């Protein structure tokens, strides 16, 4: 039961979509999977980092949303019901530490330590989003949509193999589409959550412009 609660807390279904997407992009677009052991290791490191940072984002968002979730989704509350805030924070920091350690290993392996700033920035942006950006008009929606598309672009950034222009164009197109689709999803979520957001003075799109 505890394991199931944890999987629900980190939105395991969403993480599964990331895993499937990464393998599809790697195998059918980049066509680099299984080429060599080094490439495989780096691919799994990038996938693991992406999953960890995404999971941490869900946890920190639930921590900041405890009060709003009491109104918007009483049947899907994890922090404050299944887990205390302190436990949630502990899980968050453990996951963050692991993601940073793997980020260091990946960047060291490809010889580009400066790229660790991408992962650090993602962690910070997700924290800032959960704390305040999500309540800003349109800014929160743009932020999460950008991070989703960045996870696809990272496949190009962290690839050691030469990627042809056609493959890059396809990946960038998917990144653009993922940005737009996630933006739509975020607006729909804001419409669903309008009751709680109104009570806590959110400036979401449906509140400012109407449903």
mmCIF file with all atom_site columns, C-alpha atoms in Angstrom:
data_model
loop_
_atom_site.group_PDB
_atom_site.id
_atom_site.type_symbol
_atom_site.label_atom_id
_atom_site.label_alt_id
_atom_site.label_comp_id
_atom_site.label_asym_id
_atom_site.label_entity_id
_atom_site.label_seq_id
_atom_site.pdbx_PDB_ins_code
_atom_site.Cartn_x
_atom_site.Cartn_y
_atom_site.Cartn_z
_atom_site.occupancy
_atom_site.B_iso_or_equiv
_atom_site.pdbx_formal_charge
_atom_site.auth_seq_id
_atom_site.auth_comp_id
_atom_site.auth_asym_id
_atom_site.auth_atom_id
_atom_site.pdbx_PDB_model_num
ATOM 1   C CA . UNK A 1 1   ? 0.000   0.000  0.000   1.00 0.00 ? 1   UNK A CA 1
ATOM 2   C CA . UNK A 1 2   ? 2.846   2.366  0.860   1.00 0.00 ? 2   UNK A CA 1
ATOM 3   C CA . UNK A 1 3   ? 4.538   1.613  -2.468  1.00 0.00 ? 3   UNK A CA 1
ATOM 4   C CA . UNK A 1 4   ? 1.310   2.309  -4.353  1.00 0.00 ? 4   UNK A CA 1
ATOM 5   C CA . UNK A 1 5   ? 0.854   5.596  -2.499  1.00 0.00 ? 5   UNK A CA 1
ATOM 6   C CA . UNK A 1 6   ? 4.408   6.621  -3.397  1.00 0.00 ? 6   UNK A CA 1
ATOM 7   C CA . UNK A 1 7   ? 3.888   5.752  -7.068  1.00 0.00 ? 7   UNK A CA 1
ATOM 8   C CA . UNK A 1 8   ? 0.749   7.858  -7.077  1.00 0.00 ? 8   UNK A CA 1
ATOM 9   C CA . UNK A 1 9   ? 2.581   10.703 -5.340  1.00 0.00 ? 9   UNK A CA 1
ATOM 10  C CA . UNK A 1 10  ? 5.240   10.865 -8.055  1.00 0.00 ? 10  UNK A CA 1
ATOM 11  C CA . UNK A 1 11  ? 2.612   10.370 -10.822 1.00 0.00 ? 11  UNK A CA 1
ATOM 12  C CA . UNK A 1 12  ? 4.062   7.082  -12.079 1.00 0.00 ? 12  UNK A CA 1
ATOM 13  C CA . UNK A 1 13  ? 1.735   7.027  -15.101 1.00 0.00 ? 13  UNK A CA 1
ATOM 14  C CA . UNK A 1 14  ? 3.168   10.325 -16.306 1.00 0.00 ? 14  UNK A CA 1
ATOM 15  C CA . UNK A 1 15  ? 6.697   9.051  -15.698 1.00 0.00 ? 15  UNK A CA 1
ATOM 16  C CA . UNK A 1 16  ? 5.887   5.966  -17.768 1.00 0.00 ? 16  UNK A CA 1
ATOM 17  C CA . UNK A 1 17  ? 4.954   8.248  -20.670 1.00 0.00 ? 17  UNK A CA 1
ATOM 18  C CA . UNK A 1 18  ? 8.390   9.894  -20.380 1.00 0.00 ? 18  UNK A CA 1
ATOM 19  C CA . UNK A 1 19  ? 10.095  6.482  -20.459 1.00 0.00 ? 19  UNK A CA 1
ATOM 20  C CA . UNK A 1 20  ? 8.164   5.391  -23.555 1.00 0.00 ? 20  UNK A CA 1
ATOM 21  C CA . UNK A 1 21  ? 8.819   8.730  -25.283 1.00 0.00 ? 21  UNK A CA 1
ATOM 22  C CA . UNK A 1 22  ? 12.559  8.580  -24.620 1.00 0.00 ? 22  UNK A CA 1
ATOM 23  C CA . UNK A 1 23  ? 12.848  5.077  -26.047 1.00 0.00 ? 23  UNK A CA 1
ATOM 24  C CA . UNK A 1 24  ? 10.784  5.969  -29.107 1.00 0.00 ? 24  UNK A CA 1
ATOM 25  C CA . UNK A 1 25  ? 12.914  9.053  -29.807 1.00 0.00 ? 25  UNK A CA 1
ATOM 26  C CA . UNK A 1 26  ? 16.182  7.220  -29.157 1.00 0.00 ? 26  UNK A CA 1
ATOM 27  C CA . UNK A 1 27  ? 15.405  4.116  -31.212 1.00 0.00 ? 27  UNK A CA 1
ATOM 28  C CA . UNK A 1 28  ? 13.312  5.434  -34.092 1.00 0.00 ? 28  UNK A CA 1
ATOM 29  C CA . UNK A 1 29  ? 14.533  9.011  -34.553 1.00 0.00 ? 29  UNK A CA 1
ATOM 30  C CA . UNK A 1 30  ? 18.084  9.249  -33.245 1.00 0.00 ? 30  UNK A CA 1
ATOM 31  C CA . UNK A 1 31  ? 18.675  5.575  -34.126 1.00 0.00 ? 31  UNK A CA 1
ATOM 32  C CA . UNK A 1 32  ? 21.548  5.475  -31.646 1.00 0.00 ? 32  UNK A CA 1
ATOM 33  C CA . UNK A 1 33  ? 20.202  3.099  -28.998 1.00 0.00 ? 33  UNK A CA 1
ATOM 34  C CA . UNK A 1 34  ? 22.206  -0.141 -28.688 1.00 0.00 ? 34  UNK A CA 1
ATOM 35  C CA . UNK A 1 35  ? 25.014  1.269  -30.839 1.00 0.00 ? 35  UNK A CA 1
ATOM 36  C CA . UNK A 1 36  ? 27.572  1.088  -28.068 1.00 0.00 ? 36  UNK A CA 1
ATOM 37  C CA . UNK A 1 37  ? 27.736  0.632  -24.305 1.00 0.00 ? 37  UNK A CA 1
ATOM 38  C CA . UNK A 1 38  ? 28.828  4.218  -23.605 1.00 0.00 ? 38  UNK A CA 1
ATOM 39  C CA . UNK A 1 39  ? 25.845  5.645  -25.472 1.00 0.00 ? 39  UNK A CA 1
ATOM 40  C CA . UNK A 1 40  ? 23.475  3.337  -23.619 1.00 0.00 ? 40  UNK A CA 1
ATOM 41  C CA . UNK A 1 41  ? 24.816  4.360  -20.207 1.00 0.00 ? 41  UNK A CA 1
ATOM 42  C CA . UNK A 1 42  ? 24.475  8.060  -20.985 1.00 0.00 ? 42  UNK A CA 1
ATOM 43  C CA . UNK A 1 43  ? 20.964  7.529  -22.323 1.00 0.00 ? 43  UNK A CA 1
ATOM 44  C CA . UNK A 1 44  ? 19.849  5.765  -19.149 1.00 0.00 ? 44  UNK A CA 1
ATOM 45  C CA . UNK A 1 45  ? 21.532  8.425  -17.015 1.00 0.00 ? 45  UNK A CA 1
ATOM 46  C CA . UNK A 1 46  ? 19.647  11.193 -18.846 1.00 0.00 ? 46  UNK A CA 1
ATOM 47  C CA . UNK A 1 47  ? 16.387  9.255  -18.587 1.00 0.00 ? 47  UNK A CA 1
ATOM 48  C CA . UNK A 1 48  ? 16.904  8.646  -14.850 1.00 0.00 ? 48  UNK A CA 1
ATOM 49  C CA . UNK A 1 49  ? 17.729  12.309 -14.202 1.00 0.00 ? 49  UNK A CA 1
ATOM 50  C CA . UNK A 1 50  ? 14.638  13.413 -16.119 1.00 0.00 ? 50  UNK A CA 1
ATOM 51  C CA . UNK A 1 51  ? 12.415  11.011 -14.173 1.00 0.00 ? 51  UNK A CA 1
ATOM 52  C CA . UNK A 1 52  ? 13.872  12.071 -10.812 1.00 0.00 ? 52  UNK A CA 1
ATOM 53  C CA . UNK A 1 53  ? 13.555  15.801 -11.473 1.00 0.00 ? 53  UNK A CA 1
ATOM 54  C CA . UNK A 1 54  ? 10.003  15.341 -12.773 1.00 0.00 ? 54  UNK A CA 1
ATOM 55  C CA . UNK A 1 55  ? 9.050   13.290 -9.701  1.00 0.00 ? 55  UNK A CA 1
ATOM 56  C CA . UNK A 1 56  ? 10.561  15.918 -7.399  1.00 0.00 ? 56  UNK A CA 1
ATOM 57  C CA . UNK A 1 57  ? 8.478   18.557 -9.171  1.00 0.00 ? 57  UNK A CA 1
ATOM 58  C CA . UNK A 1 58  ? 5.265   16.673 -8.419  1.00 0.00 ? 58  UNK A CA 1
ATOM 59  C CA . UNK A 1 59  ? 6.214   16.301 -4.758  1.00 0.00 ? 59  UNK A CA 1
ATOM 60  C CA . UNK A 1 60  ? 7.173   19.934 -4.168  1.00 0.00 ? 60  UNK A CA 1
ATOM 61  C CA . UNK A 1 61  ? 4.036   21.065 -5.995  1.00 0.00 ? 61  UNK A CA 1
ATOM 62  C CA . UNK A 1 62  ? 1.873   18.922 -3.699  1.00 0.00 ? 62  UNK A CA 1
ATOM 63  C CA . UNK A 1 63  ? 3.660   20.375 -0.664  1.00 0.00 ? 63  UNK A CA 1
ATOM 64  C CA . UNK A 1 64  ? 2.874   23.941 -1.692  1.00 0.00 ? 64  UNK A CA 1
ATOM 65  C CA . UNK A 1 65  ? -0.666  22.994 -2.810  1.00 0.00 ? 65  UNK A CA 1
ATOM 66  C CA . UNK A 1 66  ? -1.857  21.345 0.400   1.00 0.00 ? 66  UNK A CA 1
ATOM 67  C CA . UNK A 1 67  ? -4.572  23.927 1.098   1.00 0.00 ? 67  UNK A CA 1
ATOM 68  C CA . UNK A 1 68  ? -5.756  24.349 -2.490  1.00 0.00 ? 68  UNK A CA 1
ATOM 69  C CA . UNK A 1 69  ? -5.920  20.583 -3.006  1.00 0.00 ? 69  UNK A CA 1
ATOM 70  C CA . UNK A 1 70  ? -8.338  20.320 -0.081  1.00 0.00 ? 70  UNK A CA 1
ATOM 71  C CA . UNK A 1 71  ? -10.796 22.117 -2.354  1.00 0.00 ? 71  UNK A CA 1
ATOM 72  C CA . UNK A 1 72  ? -9.778  21.080 -5.879  1.00 0.00 ? 72  UNK A CA 1
ATOM 73  C CA . UNK A 1 73  ? -9.053  17.370 -5.467  1.00 0.00 ? 73  UNK A CA 1
ATOM 74  C CA . UNK A 1 74  ? -9.960  15.961 -2.077  1.00 0.00 ? 74  UNK A CA 1
ATOM 75  C CA . UNK A 1 75  ? -9.759  12.386 -3.361  1.00 0.00 ? 75  UNK A CA 1
ATOM 76  C CA . UNK A 1 76  ? -6.216  12.834 -4.722  1.00 0.00 ? 76  UNK A CA 1
ATOM 77  C CA . UNK A 1 77  ? -4.419  14.340 -1.743  1.00 0.00 ? 77  UNK A CA 1
ATOM 78  C CA . UNK A 1 78  ? -1.093  12.795 -0.809  1.00 0.00 ? 78  UNK A CA 1
ATOM 79  C CA . UNK A 1 79  ? 0.795   15.401 1.226   1.00 0.00 ? 79  UNK A CA 1
ATOM 80  C CA . UNK A 1 80  ? -1.071  15.988 4.470   1.00 0.00 ? 80  UNK A CA 1
ATOM 81  C CA . UNK A 1 81  ? -3.039  12.763 4.120   1.00 0.00 ? 81  UNK A CA 1
ATOM 82  C CA . UNK A 1 82  ? -0.795  9.892  3.022   1.00 0.00 ? 82  UNK A CA 1
ATOM 83  C CA . UNK A 1 83  ? 2.421   11.714 3.885   1.00 0.00 ? 83  UNK A CA 1
ATOM 84  C CA . UNK A 1 84  ? 3.179   14.553 6.310   1.00 0.00 ? 84  UNK A CA 1
ATOM 85  C CA . UNK A 1 85  ? 4.751   17.744 4.959   1.00 0.00 ? 85  UNK A CA 1
ATOM 86  C CA . UNK A 1 86  ? 8.058   16.844 6.633   1.00 0.00 ? 86  UNK A CA 1
ATOM 87  C CA . UNK A 1 87  ? 8.062   13.400 5.032   1.00 0.00 ? 87  UNK A CA 1
ATOM 88  C CA . UNK A 1 88  ? 7.269   14.990 1.681   1.00 0.00 ? 88  UNK A CA 1
ATOM 89  C CA . UNK A 1 89  ? 10.175  17.408 2.063   1.00 0.00 ? 89  UNK A CA 1
ATOM 90  C CA . UNK A 1 90  ? 12.510  14.564 3.014   1.00 0.00 ? 90  UNK A CA 1
ATOM 91  C CA . UNK A 1 91  ? 11.486  12.569 -0.066  1.00 0.00 ? 91  UNK A CA 1
ATOM 92  C CA . UNK A 1 92  ? 11.912  15.696 -2.187  1.00 0.00 ? 92  UNK A CA 1
ATOM 93  C CA . UNK A 1 93  ? 15.468  16.366 -1.000  1.00 0.00 ? 93  UNK A CA 1
ATOM 94  C CA . UNK A 1 94  ? 16.506  12.716 -1.336  1.00 0.00 ? 94  UNK A CA 1
ATOM 95  C CA . UNK A 1 95  ? 15.285  12.627 -4.945  1.00 0.00 ? 95  UNK A CA 1
ATOM 96  C CA . UNK A 1 96  ? 16.954  15.970 -5.685  1.00 0.00 ? 96  UNK A CA 1
ATOM 97  C CA . UNK A 1 97  ? 20.289  14.767 -4.277  1.00 0.00 ? 97  UNK A CA 1
ATOM 98  C CA . UNK A 1 98  ? 20.179  11.625 -6.408  1.00 0.00 ? 98  UNK A CA 1
ATOM 99  C CA . UNK A 1 99  ? 19.294  13.644 -9.526  1.00 0.00 ? 99  UNK A CA 1
ATOM 100 C CA . UNK A 1 100 ? 22.221  16.018 -8.966  1.00 0.00 ? 100 UNK A CA 1
ATOM 101 C CA . UNK A 1 101 ? 24.655  13.134 -8.374  1.00 0.00 ? 101 UNK A CA 1
ATOM 102 C CA . UNK A 1 102 ? 23.565  11.478 -11.620 1.00 0.00 ? 102 UNK A CA 1
ATOM 103 C CA . UNK A 1 103 ? 23.795  14.856 -13.390 1.00 0.00 ? 103 UNK A CA 1
ATOM 104 C CA . UNK A 1 104 ? 27.420  15.208 -12.299 1.00 0.00 ? 104 UNK A CA 1
ATOM 105 C CA . UNK A 1 105 ? 28.200  11.691 -13.541 1.00 0.00 ? 105 UNK A CA 1
ATOM 106 C CA . UNK A 1 106 ? 26.527  12.285 -16.921 1.00 0.00 ? 106 UNK A CA 1
ATOM 107 C CA . UNK A 1 107 ? 28.185  15.660 -17.527 1.00 0.00 ? 107 UNK A CA 1
ATOM 108 C CA . UNK A 1 108 ? 31.559  14.253 -16.499 1.00 0.00 ? 108 UNK A CA 1
ATOM 109 C CA . UNK A 1 109 ? 31.160  11.301 -18.855 1.00 0.00 ? 109 UNK A CA 1
ATOM 110 C CA . UNK A 1 110 ? 30.480  13.532 -21.854 1.00 0.00 ? 110 UNK A CA 1
ATOM 111 C CA . UNK A 1 111 ? 33.133  16.059 -20.795 1.00 0.00 ? 111 UNK A CA 1
ATOM 112 C CA . UNK A 1 112 ? 30.761  19.004 -20.465 1.00 0.00 ? 112 UNK A CA 1
ATOM 113 C CA . UNK A 1 113 ? 30.438  19.810 -16.784 1.00 0.00 ? 113 UNK A CA 1
ATOM 114 C CA . UNK A 1 114 ? 28.864  23.190 -17.549 1.00 0.00 ? 114 UNK A CA 1
ATOM 115 C CA . UNK A 1 115 ? 25.740  21.395 -18.775 1.00 0.00 ? 115 UNK A CA 1
ATOM 116 C CA . UNK A 1 116 ? 24.868  20.491 -15.194 1.00 0.00 ? 116 UNK A CA 1
ATOM 117 C CA . UNK A 1 117 ? 23.465  24.032 -15.030 1.00 0.00 ? 117 UNK A CA 1
ATOM 118 C CA . UNK A 1 118 ? 20.540  22.802 -17.168 1.00 0.00 ? 118 UNK A CA 1
ATOM 119 C CA . UNK A 1 119 ? 19.472  20.300 -14.520 1.00 0.00 ? 119 UNK A CA 1
ATOM 120 C CA . UNK A 1 120 ? 20.078  22.684 -11.614 1.00 0.00 ? 120 UNK A CA 1
ATOM 121 C CA . UNK A 1 121 ? 17.987  25.311 -13.398 1.00 0.00 ? 121 UNK A CA 1
ATOM 122 C CA . UNK A 1 122 ? 15.155  22.826 -13.976 1.00 0.00 ? 122 UNK A CA 1
ATOM 123 C CA . UNK A 1 123 ? 15.106  21.925 -10.278 1.00 0.00 ? 123 UNK A CA 1
ATOM 124 C CA . UNK A 1 124 ? 15.024  25.587 -9.275  1.00 0.00 ? 124 UNK A CA 1
ATOM 125 C CA . UNK A 1 125 ? 12.378  26.519 -11.844 1.00 0.00 ? 125 UNK A CA 1
ATOM 126 C CA . UNK A 1 126 ? 10.102  23.682 -10.675 1.00 0.00 ? 126 UNK A CA 1
ATOM 127 C CA . UNK A 1 127 ? 10.491  24.849 -7.078  1.00 0.00 ? 127 UNK A CA 1
ATOM 128 C CA . UNK A 1 128 ? 9.794   28.458 -8.080  1.00 0.00 ? 128 UNK A CA 1
ATOM 129 C CA . UNK A 1 129 ? 6.809   27.341 -10.159 1.00 0.00 ? 129 UNK A CA 1
ATOM 130 C CA . UNK A 1 130 ? 5.318   25.467 -7.209  1.00 0.00 ? 130 UNK A CA 1
ATOM 131 C CA . UNK A 1 131 ? 5.958   28.383 -4.853  1.00 0.00 ? 131 UNK A CA 1
ATOM 132 C CA . UNK A 1 132 ? 4.646   31.277 -6.938  1.00 0.00 ? 132 UNK A CA 1
ATOM 133 C CA . UNK A 1 133 ? 4.820   31.079 -10.746 1.00 0.00 ? 133 UNK A CA 1
ATOM 134 C CA . UNK A 1 134 ? 1.792   28.795 -11.118 1.00 0.00 ? 134 UNK A CA 1
ATOM 135 C CA . UNK A 1 135 ? -0.402  31.540 -9.658  1.00 0.00 ? 135 UNK A CA 1
ATOM 136 C CA . UNK A 1 136 ? 0.827   34.106 -12.185 1.00 0.00 ? 136 UNK A CA 1
ATOM 137 C CA . UNK A 1 137 ? -1.205  34.833 -15.293 1.00 0.00 ? 137 UNK A CA 1
ATOM 138 C CA . UNK A 1 138 ? 0.003   32.565 -18.136 1.00 0.00 ? 138 UNK A CA 1
ATOM 139 C CA . UNK A 1 139 ? 3.564   32.458 -16.737 1.00 0.00 ? 139 UNK A CA 1
ATOM 140 C CA . UNK A 1 140 ? 3.089   29.175 -14.861 1.00 0.00 ? 140 UNK A CA 1
ATOM 141 C CA . UNK A 1 141 ? 1.545   27.513 -17.911 1.00 0.00 ? 141 UNK A CA 1
ATOM 142 C CA . UNK A 1 142 ? 4.443   28.621 -20.118 1.00 0.00 ? 142 UNK A CA 1
ATOM 143 C CA . UNK A 1 143 ? 7.013   27.468 -17.557 1.00 0.00 ? 143 UNK A CA 1
ATOM 144 C CA . UNK A 1 144 ? 5.869   23.848 -17.238 1.00 0.00 ? 144 UNK A CA 1
ATOM 145 C CA . UNK A 1 145 ? 5.285   23.573 -20.984 1.00 0.00 ? 145 UNK A CA 1
ATOM 146 C CA . UNK A 1 146 ? 8.821   24.782 -21.663 1.00 0.00 ? 146 UNK A CA 1
ATOM 147 C CA . UNK A 1 147 ? 10.296  22.227 -19.243 1.00 0.00 ? 147 UNK A CA 1
ATOM 148 C CA . UNK A 1 148 ? 8.388   19.409 -20.934 1.00 0.00 ? 148 UNK A CA 1
ATOM 149 C CA . UNK A 1 149 ? 9.749   20.408 -24.347 1.00 0.00 ? 149 UNK A CA 1
ATOM 150 C CA . UNK A 1 150 ? 13.255  20.838 -22.889 1.00 0.00 ? 150 UNK A CA 1
ATOM 151 C CA . UNK A 1 151 ? 13.283  17.200 -21.794 1.00 0.00 ? 151 UNK A CA 1
ATOM 152 C CA . UNK A 1 152 ? 13.070  16.258 -25.495 1.00 0.00 ? 152 UNK A CA 1
ATOM 153 C CA . UNK A 1 153 ? 15.663  18.819 -26.591 1.00 0.00 ? 153 UNK A CA 1
ATOM 154 C CA . UNK A 1 154 ? 18.031  17.382 -23.963 1.00 0.00 ? 154 UNK A CA 1
ATOM 155 C CA . UNK A 1 155 ? 18.248  14.211 -26.050 1.00 0.00 ? 155 UNK A CA 1
ATOM 156 C CA . UNK A 1 156 ? 20.057  16.302 -28.647 1.00 0.00 ? 156 UNK A CA 1
ATOM 157 C CA . UNK A 1 157 ? 22.112  18.332 -26.172 1.00 0.00 ? 157 UNK A CA 1
ATOM 158 C CA . UNK A 1 158 ? 23.438  15.312 -24.283 1.00 0.00 ? 158 UNK A CA 1
ATOM 159 C CA . UNK A 1 159 ? 23.965  13.011 -27.235 1.00 0.00 ? 159 UNK A CA 1
ATOM 160 C CA . UNK A 1 160 ? 27.591  12.126 -27.982 1.00 0.00 ? 160 UNK A CA 1
ATOM 161 C CA . UNK A 1 161 ? 26.754  10.950 -31.473 1.00 0.00 ? 161 UNK A CA 1
ATOM 162 C CA . UNK A 1 162 ? 26.495  13.114 -34.559 1.00 0.00 ? 162 UNK A CA 1
ATOM 163 C CA . UNK A 1 163 ? 22.817  13.813 -35.199 1.00 0.00 ? 163 UNK A CA 1
ATOM 164 C CA . UNK A 1 164 ? 21.766  14.573 -38.752 1.00 0.00 ? 164 UNK A CA 1
ATOM 165 C CA . UNK A 1 165 ? 19.719  17.662 -39.531 1.00 0.00 ? 165 UNK A CA 1
ATOM 166 C CA . UNK A 1 166 ? 16.586  15.675 -40.354 1.00 0.00 ? 166 UNK A CA 1
ATOM 167 C CA . UNK A 1 167 ? 16.572  13.916 -36.978 1.00 0.00 ? 167 UNK A CA 1
ATOM 168 C CA . UNK A 1 168 ? 17.175  17.204 -35.189 1.00 0.00 ? 168 UNK A CA 1
ATOM 169 C CA . UNK A 1 169 ? 14.291  18.813 -37.058 1.00 0.00 ? 169 UNK A CA 1
ATOM 170 C CA . UNK A 1 170 ? 11.962  15.952 -36.126 1.00 0.00 ? 170 UNK A CA 1
ATOM 171 C CA . UNK A 1 171 ? 12.966  16.147 -32.458 1.00 0.00 ? 171 UNK A CA 1
ATOM 172 C CA . UNK A 1 172 ? 12.577  19.922 -32.343 1.00 0.00 ? 172 UNK A CA 1
ATOM 173 C CA . UNK A 1 173 ? 9.157   19.545 -33.980 1.00 0.00 ? 173 UNK A CA 1
ATOM 174 C CA . UNK A 1 174 ? 8.113   17.059 -31.302 1.00 0.00 ? 174 UNK A CA 1
ATOM 175 C CA . UNK A 1 175 ? 9.446   19.421 -28.636 1.00 0.00 ? 175 UNK A CA 1
ATOM 176 C CA . UNK A 1 176 ? 7.342   22.239 -30.104 1.00 0.00 ? 176 UNK A CA 1
ATOM 177 C CA . UNK A 1 177 ? 4.250   20.021 -30.247 1.00 0.00 ? 177 UNK A CA 1
ATOM 178 C CA . UNK A 1 178 ? 4.795   18.835 -26.673 1.00 0.00 ? 178 UNK A CA 1
ATOM 179 C CA . UNK A 1 179 ? 5.023   22.482 -25.604 1.00 0.00 ? 179 UNK A CA 1
ATOM 180 C CA . UNK A 1 180 ? 1.670   23.298 -27.214 1.00 0.00 ? 180 UNK A CA 1
ATOM 181 C CA . UNK A 1 181 ? -0.096  20.140 -26.010 1.00 0.00 ? 181 UNK A CA 1
ATOM 182 C CA . UNK A 1 182 ? 1.117   20.635 -22.449 1.00 0.00 ? 182 UNK A CA 1
ATOM 183 C CA . UNK A 1 183 ? 0.056   24.282 -22.601 1.00 0.00 ? 183 UNK A CA 1
ATOM 184 C CA . UNK A 1 184 ? -3.465  23.136 -23.523 1.00 0.00 ? 184 UNK A CA 1
ATOM 185 C CA . UNK A 1 185 ? -3.367  20.595 -20.688 1.00 0.00 ? 185 UNK A CA 1
ATOM 186 C CA . UNK A 1 186 ? -2.293  23.246 -18.173 1.00 0.00 ? 186 UNK A CA 1
ATOM 187 C CA . UNK A 1 187 ? -5.134  25.571 -19.187 1.00 0.00 ? 187 UNK A CA 1
ATOM 188 C CA . UNK A 1 188 ? -7.653  22.717 -18.847 1.00 0.00 ? 188 UNK A CA 1
ATOM 189 C CA . UNK A 1 189 ? -6.279  21.958 -15.372 1.00 0.00 ? 189 UNK A CA 1
ATOM 190 C CA . UNK A 1 190 ? -6.700  25.631 -14.433 1.00 0.00 ? 190 UNK A CA 1
ATOM 191 C CA . UNK A 1 191 ? -10.334 25.485 -15.533 1.00 0.00 ? 191 UNK A CA 1
ATOM 192 C CA . UNK A 1 192 ? -10.894 22.353 -13.433 1.00 0.00 ? 192 UNK A CA 1
ATOM 193 C CA . UNK A 1 193 ? -9.190  23.933 -10.400 1.00 0.00 ? 193 UNK A CA 1
ATOM 194 C CA . UNK A 1 194 ? -10.822 27.344 -10.622 1.00 0.00 ? 194 UNK A CA 1
ATOM 195 C CA . UNK A 1 195 ? -12.778 26.966 -7.372  1.00 0.00 ? 195 UNK A CA 1
ATOM 196 C CA . UNK A 1 196 ? -9.733  26.513 -5.149  1.00 0.00 ? 196 UNK A CA 1
ATOM 197 C CA . UNK A 1 197 ? -7.630  28.951 -7.172  1.00 0.00 ? 197 UNK A CA 1
ATOM 198 C CA . UNK A 1 198 ? -10.217 31.679 -6.672  1.00 0.00 ? 198 UNK A CA 1
ATOM 199 C CA . UNK A 1 199 ? -10.106 31.220 -2.909  1.00 0.00 ? 199 UNK A CA 1
ATOM 200 C CA . UNK A 1 200 ? -6.313  31.551 -2.823  1.00 0.00 ? 200 UNK A CA 1
ATOM 201 C CA . UNK A 1 201 ? -6.072  34.539 -5.175  1.00 0.00 ? 201 UNK A CA 1
ATOM 202 C CA . UNK A 1 202 ? -4.556  32.801 -8.174  1.00 0.00 ? 202 UNK A CA 1
ATOM 203 C CA . UNK A 1 203 ? -4.268  34.815 -11.393 1.00 0.00 ? 203 UNK A CA 1
ATOM 204 C CA . UNK A 1 204 ? -4.803  31.839 -13.707 1.00 0.00 ? 204 UNK A CA 1
ATOM 205 C CA . UNK A 1 205 ? -6.082  32.250 -17.263 1.00 0.00 ? 205 UNK A CA 1
ATOM 206 C CA . UNK A 1 206 ? -9.729  31.193 -16.595 1.00 0.00 ? 206 UNK A CA 1
ATOM 207 C CA . UNK A 1 207 ? -9.855  33.495 -13.554 1.00 0.00 ? 207 UNK A CA 1
ATOM 208 C CA . UNK A 1 208 ? -8.507  36.499 -15.468 1.00 0.00 ? 208 UNK A CA 1
ATOM 209 C CA . UNK A 1 209 ? -10.246 35.881 -18.799 1.00 0.00 ? 209 UNK A CA 1
ATOM 210 C CA . UNK A 1 210 ? -13.180 33.680 -17.819 1.00 0.00 ? 210 UNK A CA 1
ATOM 211 C CA . UNK A 1 211 ? -13.828 30.001 -18.449 1.00 0.00 ? 211 UNK A CA 1
#
